PDB file of C-alpha atoms in Angstrom:
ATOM      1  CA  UNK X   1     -44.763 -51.269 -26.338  1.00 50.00           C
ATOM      2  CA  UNK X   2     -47.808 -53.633 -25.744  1.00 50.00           C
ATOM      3  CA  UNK X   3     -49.230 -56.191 -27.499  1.00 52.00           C
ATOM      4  CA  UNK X   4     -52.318 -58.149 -27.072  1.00 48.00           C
ATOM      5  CA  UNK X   5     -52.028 -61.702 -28.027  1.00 50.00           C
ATOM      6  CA  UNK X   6     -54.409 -64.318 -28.499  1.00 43.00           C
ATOM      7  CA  UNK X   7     -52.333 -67.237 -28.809  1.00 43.00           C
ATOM      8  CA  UNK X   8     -53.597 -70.438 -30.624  1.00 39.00           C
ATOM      9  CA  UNK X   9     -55.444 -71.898 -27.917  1.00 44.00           C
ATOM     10  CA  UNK X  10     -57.701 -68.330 -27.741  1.00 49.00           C
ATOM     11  CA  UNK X  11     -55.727 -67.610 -24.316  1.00 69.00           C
ATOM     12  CA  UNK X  12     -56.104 -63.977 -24.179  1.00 88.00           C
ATOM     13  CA  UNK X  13     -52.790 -62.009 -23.156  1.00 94.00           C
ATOM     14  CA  UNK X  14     -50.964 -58.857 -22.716  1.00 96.00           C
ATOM     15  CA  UNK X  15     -47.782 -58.199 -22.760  1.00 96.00           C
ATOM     16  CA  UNK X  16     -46.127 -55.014 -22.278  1.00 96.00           C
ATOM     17  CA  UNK X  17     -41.874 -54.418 -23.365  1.00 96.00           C
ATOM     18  CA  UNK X  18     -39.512 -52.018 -22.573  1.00 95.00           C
ATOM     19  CA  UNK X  19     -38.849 -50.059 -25.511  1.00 92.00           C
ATOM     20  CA  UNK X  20     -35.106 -49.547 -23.964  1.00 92.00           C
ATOM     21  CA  UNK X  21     -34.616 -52.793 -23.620  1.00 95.00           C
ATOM     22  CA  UNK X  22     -37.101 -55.546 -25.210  1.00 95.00           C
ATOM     23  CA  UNK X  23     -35.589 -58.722 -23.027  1.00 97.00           C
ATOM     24  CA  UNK X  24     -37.375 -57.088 -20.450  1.00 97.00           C
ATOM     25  CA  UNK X  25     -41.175 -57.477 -20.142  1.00 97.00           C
ATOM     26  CA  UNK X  26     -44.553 -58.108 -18.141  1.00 98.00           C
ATOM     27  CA  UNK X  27     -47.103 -60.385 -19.227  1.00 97.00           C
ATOM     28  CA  UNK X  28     -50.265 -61.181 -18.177  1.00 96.00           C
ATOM     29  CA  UNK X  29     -51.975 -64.386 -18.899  1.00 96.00           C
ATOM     30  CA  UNK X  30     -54.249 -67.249 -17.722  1.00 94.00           C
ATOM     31  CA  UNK X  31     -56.885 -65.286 -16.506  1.00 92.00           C
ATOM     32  CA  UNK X  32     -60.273 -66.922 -15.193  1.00 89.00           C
ATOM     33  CA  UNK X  33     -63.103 -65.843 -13.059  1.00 86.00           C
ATOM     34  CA  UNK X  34     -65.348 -67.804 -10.217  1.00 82.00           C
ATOM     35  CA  UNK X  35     -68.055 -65.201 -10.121  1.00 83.00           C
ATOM     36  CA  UNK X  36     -68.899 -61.498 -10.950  1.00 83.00           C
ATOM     37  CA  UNK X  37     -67.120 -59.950  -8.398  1.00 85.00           C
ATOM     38  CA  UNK X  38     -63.722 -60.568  -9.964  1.00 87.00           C
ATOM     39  CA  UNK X  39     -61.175 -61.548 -12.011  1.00 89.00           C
ATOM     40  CA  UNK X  40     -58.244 -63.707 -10.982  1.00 91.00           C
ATOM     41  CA  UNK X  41     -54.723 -64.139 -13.840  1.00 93.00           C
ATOM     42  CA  UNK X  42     -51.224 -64.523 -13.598  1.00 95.00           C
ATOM     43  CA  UNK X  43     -48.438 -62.010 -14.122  1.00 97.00           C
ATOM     44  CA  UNK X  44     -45.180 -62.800 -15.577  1.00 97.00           C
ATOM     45  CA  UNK X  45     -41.647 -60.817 -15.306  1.00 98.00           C
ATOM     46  CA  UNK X  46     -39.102 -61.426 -18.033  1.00 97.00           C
ATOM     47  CA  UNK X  47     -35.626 -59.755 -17.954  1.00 97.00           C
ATOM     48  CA  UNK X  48     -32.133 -61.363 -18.524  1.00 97.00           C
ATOM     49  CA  UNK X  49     -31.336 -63.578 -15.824  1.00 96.00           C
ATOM     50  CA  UNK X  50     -34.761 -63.297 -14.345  1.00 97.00           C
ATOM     51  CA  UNK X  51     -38.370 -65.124 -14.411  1.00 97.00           C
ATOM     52  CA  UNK X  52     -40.905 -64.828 -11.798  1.00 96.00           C
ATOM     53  CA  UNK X  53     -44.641 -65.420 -12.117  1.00 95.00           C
ATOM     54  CA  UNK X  54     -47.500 -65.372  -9.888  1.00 93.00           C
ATOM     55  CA  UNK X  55     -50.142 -67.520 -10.940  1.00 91.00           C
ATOM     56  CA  UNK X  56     -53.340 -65.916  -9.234  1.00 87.00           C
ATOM     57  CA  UNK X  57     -53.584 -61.949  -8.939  1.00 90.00           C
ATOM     58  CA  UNK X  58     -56.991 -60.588  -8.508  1.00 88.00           C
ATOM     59  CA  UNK X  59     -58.774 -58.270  -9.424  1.00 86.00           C
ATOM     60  CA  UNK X  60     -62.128 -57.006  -7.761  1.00 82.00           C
ATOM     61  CA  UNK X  61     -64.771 -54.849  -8.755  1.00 74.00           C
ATOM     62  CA  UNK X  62     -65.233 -52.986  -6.023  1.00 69.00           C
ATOM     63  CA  UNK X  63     -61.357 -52.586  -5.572  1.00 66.00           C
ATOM     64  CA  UNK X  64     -59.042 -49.749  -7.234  1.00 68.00           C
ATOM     65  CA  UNK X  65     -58.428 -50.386 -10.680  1.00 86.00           C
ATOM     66  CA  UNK X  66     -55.464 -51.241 -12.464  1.00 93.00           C
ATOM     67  CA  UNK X  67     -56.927 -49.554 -15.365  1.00 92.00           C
ATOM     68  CA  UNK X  68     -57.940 -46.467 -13.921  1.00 92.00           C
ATOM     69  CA  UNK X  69     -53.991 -46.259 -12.497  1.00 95.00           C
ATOM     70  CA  UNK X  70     -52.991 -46.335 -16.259  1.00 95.00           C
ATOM     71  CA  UNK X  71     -55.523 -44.463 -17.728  1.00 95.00           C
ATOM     72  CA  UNK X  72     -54.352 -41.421 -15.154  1.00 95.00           C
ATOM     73  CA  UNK X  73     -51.045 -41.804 -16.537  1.00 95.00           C
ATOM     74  CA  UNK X  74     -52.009 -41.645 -20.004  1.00 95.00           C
ATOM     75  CA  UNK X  75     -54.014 -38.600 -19.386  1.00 95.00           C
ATOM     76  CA  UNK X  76     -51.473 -36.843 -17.509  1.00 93.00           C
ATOM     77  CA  UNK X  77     -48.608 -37.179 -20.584  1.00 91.00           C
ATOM     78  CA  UNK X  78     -47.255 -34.157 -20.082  1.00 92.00           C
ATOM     79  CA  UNK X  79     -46.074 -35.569 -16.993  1.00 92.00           C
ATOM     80  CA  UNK X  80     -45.896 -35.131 -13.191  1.00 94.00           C
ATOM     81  CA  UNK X  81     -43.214 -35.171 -10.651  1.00 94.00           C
ATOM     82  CA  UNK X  82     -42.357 -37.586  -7.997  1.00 95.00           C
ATOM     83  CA  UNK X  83     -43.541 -41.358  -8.050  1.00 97.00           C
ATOM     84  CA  UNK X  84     -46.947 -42.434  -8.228  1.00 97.00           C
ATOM     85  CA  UNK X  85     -48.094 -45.899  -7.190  1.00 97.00           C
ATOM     86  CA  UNK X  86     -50.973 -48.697  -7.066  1.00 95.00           C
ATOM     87  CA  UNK X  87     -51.124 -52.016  -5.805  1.00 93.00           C
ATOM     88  CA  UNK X  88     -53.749 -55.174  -5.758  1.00 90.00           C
ATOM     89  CA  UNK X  89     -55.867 -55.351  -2.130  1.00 87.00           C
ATOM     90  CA  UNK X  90     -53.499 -58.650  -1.009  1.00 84.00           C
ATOM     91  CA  UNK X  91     -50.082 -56.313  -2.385  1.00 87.00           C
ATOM     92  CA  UNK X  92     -48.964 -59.143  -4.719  1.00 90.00           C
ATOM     93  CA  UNK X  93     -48.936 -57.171  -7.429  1.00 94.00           C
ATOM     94  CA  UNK X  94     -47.645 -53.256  -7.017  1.00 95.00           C
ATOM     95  CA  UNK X  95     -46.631 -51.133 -10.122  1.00 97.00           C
ATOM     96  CA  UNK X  96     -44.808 -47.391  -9.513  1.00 98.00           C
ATOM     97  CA  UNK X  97     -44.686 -44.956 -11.809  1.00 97.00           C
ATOM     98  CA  UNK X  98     -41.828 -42.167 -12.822  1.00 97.00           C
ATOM     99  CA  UNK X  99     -41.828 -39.685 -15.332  1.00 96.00           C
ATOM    100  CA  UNK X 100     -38.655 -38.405 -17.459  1.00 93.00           C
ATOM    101  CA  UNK X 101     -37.787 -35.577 -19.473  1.00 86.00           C
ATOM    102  CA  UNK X 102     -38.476 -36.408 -23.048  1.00 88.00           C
ATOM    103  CA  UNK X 103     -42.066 -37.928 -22.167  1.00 92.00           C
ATOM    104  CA  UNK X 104     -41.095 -41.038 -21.392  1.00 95.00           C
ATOM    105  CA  UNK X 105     -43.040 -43.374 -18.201  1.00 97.00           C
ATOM    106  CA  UNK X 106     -41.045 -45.664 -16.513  1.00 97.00           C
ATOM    107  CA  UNK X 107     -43.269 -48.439 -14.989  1.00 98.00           C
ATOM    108  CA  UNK X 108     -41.761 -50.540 -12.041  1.00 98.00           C
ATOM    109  CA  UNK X 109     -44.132 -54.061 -11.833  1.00 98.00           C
ATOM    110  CA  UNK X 110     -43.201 -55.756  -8.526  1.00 96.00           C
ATOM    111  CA  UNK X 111     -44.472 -59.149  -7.780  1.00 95.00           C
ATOM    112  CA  UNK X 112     -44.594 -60.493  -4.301  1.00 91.00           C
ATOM    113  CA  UNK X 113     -46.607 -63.190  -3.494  1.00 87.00           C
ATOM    114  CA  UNK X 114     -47.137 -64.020   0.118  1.00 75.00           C
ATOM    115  CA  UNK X 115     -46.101 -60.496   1.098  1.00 66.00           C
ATOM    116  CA  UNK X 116     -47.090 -61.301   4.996  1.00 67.00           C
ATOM    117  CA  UNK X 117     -45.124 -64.716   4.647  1.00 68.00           C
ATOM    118  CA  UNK X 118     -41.485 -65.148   6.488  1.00 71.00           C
ATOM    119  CA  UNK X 119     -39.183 -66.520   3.187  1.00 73.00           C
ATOM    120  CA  UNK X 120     -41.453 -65.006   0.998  1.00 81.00           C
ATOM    121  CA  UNK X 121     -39.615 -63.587  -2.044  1.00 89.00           C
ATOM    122  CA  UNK X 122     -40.290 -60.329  -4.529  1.00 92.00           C
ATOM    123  CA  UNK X 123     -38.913 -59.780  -8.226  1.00 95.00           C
ATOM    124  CA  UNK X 124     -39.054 -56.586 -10.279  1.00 97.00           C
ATOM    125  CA  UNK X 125     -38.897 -55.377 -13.573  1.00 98.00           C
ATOM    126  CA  UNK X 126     -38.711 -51.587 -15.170  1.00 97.00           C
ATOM    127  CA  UNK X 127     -40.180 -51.101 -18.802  1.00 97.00           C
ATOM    128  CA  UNK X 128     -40.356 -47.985 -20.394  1.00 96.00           C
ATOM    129  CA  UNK X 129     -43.052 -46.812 -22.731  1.00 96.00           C
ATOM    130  CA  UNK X 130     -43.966 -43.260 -24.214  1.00 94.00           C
ATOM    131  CA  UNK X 131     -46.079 -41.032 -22.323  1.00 94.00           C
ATOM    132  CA  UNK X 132     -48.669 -40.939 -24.706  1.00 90.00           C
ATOM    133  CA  UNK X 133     -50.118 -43.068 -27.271  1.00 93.00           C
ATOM    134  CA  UNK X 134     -47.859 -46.644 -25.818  1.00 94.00           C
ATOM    135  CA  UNK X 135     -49.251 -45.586 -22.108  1.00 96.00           C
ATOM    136  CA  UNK X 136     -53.227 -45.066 -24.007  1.00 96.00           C
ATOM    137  CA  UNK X 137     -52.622 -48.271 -25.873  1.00 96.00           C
ATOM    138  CA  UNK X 138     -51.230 -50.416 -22.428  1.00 96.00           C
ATOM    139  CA  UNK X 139     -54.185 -48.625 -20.274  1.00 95.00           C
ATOM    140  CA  UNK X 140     -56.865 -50.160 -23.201  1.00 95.00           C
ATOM    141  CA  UNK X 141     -54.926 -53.632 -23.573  1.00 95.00           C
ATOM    142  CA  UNK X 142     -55.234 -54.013 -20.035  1.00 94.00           C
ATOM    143  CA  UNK X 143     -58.328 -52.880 -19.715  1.00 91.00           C
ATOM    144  CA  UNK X 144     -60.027 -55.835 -22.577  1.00 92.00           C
ATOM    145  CA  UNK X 145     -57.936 -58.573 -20.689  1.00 92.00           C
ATOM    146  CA  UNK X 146     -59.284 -57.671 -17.382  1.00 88.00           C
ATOM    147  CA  UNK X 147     -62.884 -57.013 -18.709  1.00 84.00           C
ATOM    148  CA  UNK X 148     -62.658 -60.308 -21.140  1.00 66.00           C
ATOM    149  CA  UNK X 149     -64.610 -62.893 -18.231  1.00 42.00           C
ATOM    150  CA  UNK X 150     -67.280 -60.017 -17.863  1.00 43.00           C
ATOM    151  CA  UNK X 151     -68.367 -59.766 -21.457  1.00 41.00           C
TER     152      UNK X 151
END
């Protein structure tokens, strides 16, 4: 399930639950932009026992979309086999993708900042979400957050 928020201060946001589980959760927030070329925000991880956030992902035009990623899953909701995966040009951000019987899209969001860094550390979170209209819905949530600065 996703749900784009606009919180009292107009902070866009999107934040996408497991529908197995809603304790566990991705969030994006606090995005900005220094130019047209692209769009920096943090991402969030929520599960019991476990917060992580990286406070500056980005985005660039010119760079493979996160949208696209999710807008091939939602097409393909009758499913595929094996994993399918997409990650940010600096890897600080990589989500995987599985899909079960019963139409279901599991979505693995993996956060490591500093991935070339010795100590660095990585956190990850599953949600689940239907293969068709909650995986249509995330792929147009995220789409408005990211294209938000643009407008």
């Amino acid at each position: 399930m996703t749900t784009p928020d606009v919180g009292t201060d107009d902070e866009a946001s999107v934040t996408i639950r497991c529908q197995d589980n809603a304790s566990v959760g991705v969030r994006f927030c606090d995005r900005f932009s220094f130019d047209a070329d692209s769009v920096h925000y943090a991402v969030e991880l929520q599960a019991p026992g476990l917060t992580a956030r990286v406070n500056e992902v980005v985005a660039w035009i010119w760079d493979s979309d996160l949208t696209a990623f999710l807008e091939e899953l939602a097409a393909d909701y009758r499913g595929w086999g094996g994993e399918r995966s997409w990650q940010t040009n600096d890897r600080n951000l990589t989500v995987s993708a599985v899909f079960r019987s019963g139409g279901h899209v599991g979505l693995t969001w993996a956060l490591r900042p500093w991935p070339q860094a010795t100590g660095g550390w990585g956190a990850s979170v599953t949600t689940w979400l239907e293969a068709g209209e909650q995986m249509t819905s995330l792929a147009a949530d995220v789409r408005a957050f990211l294209a938000q600065e643009h407008q």
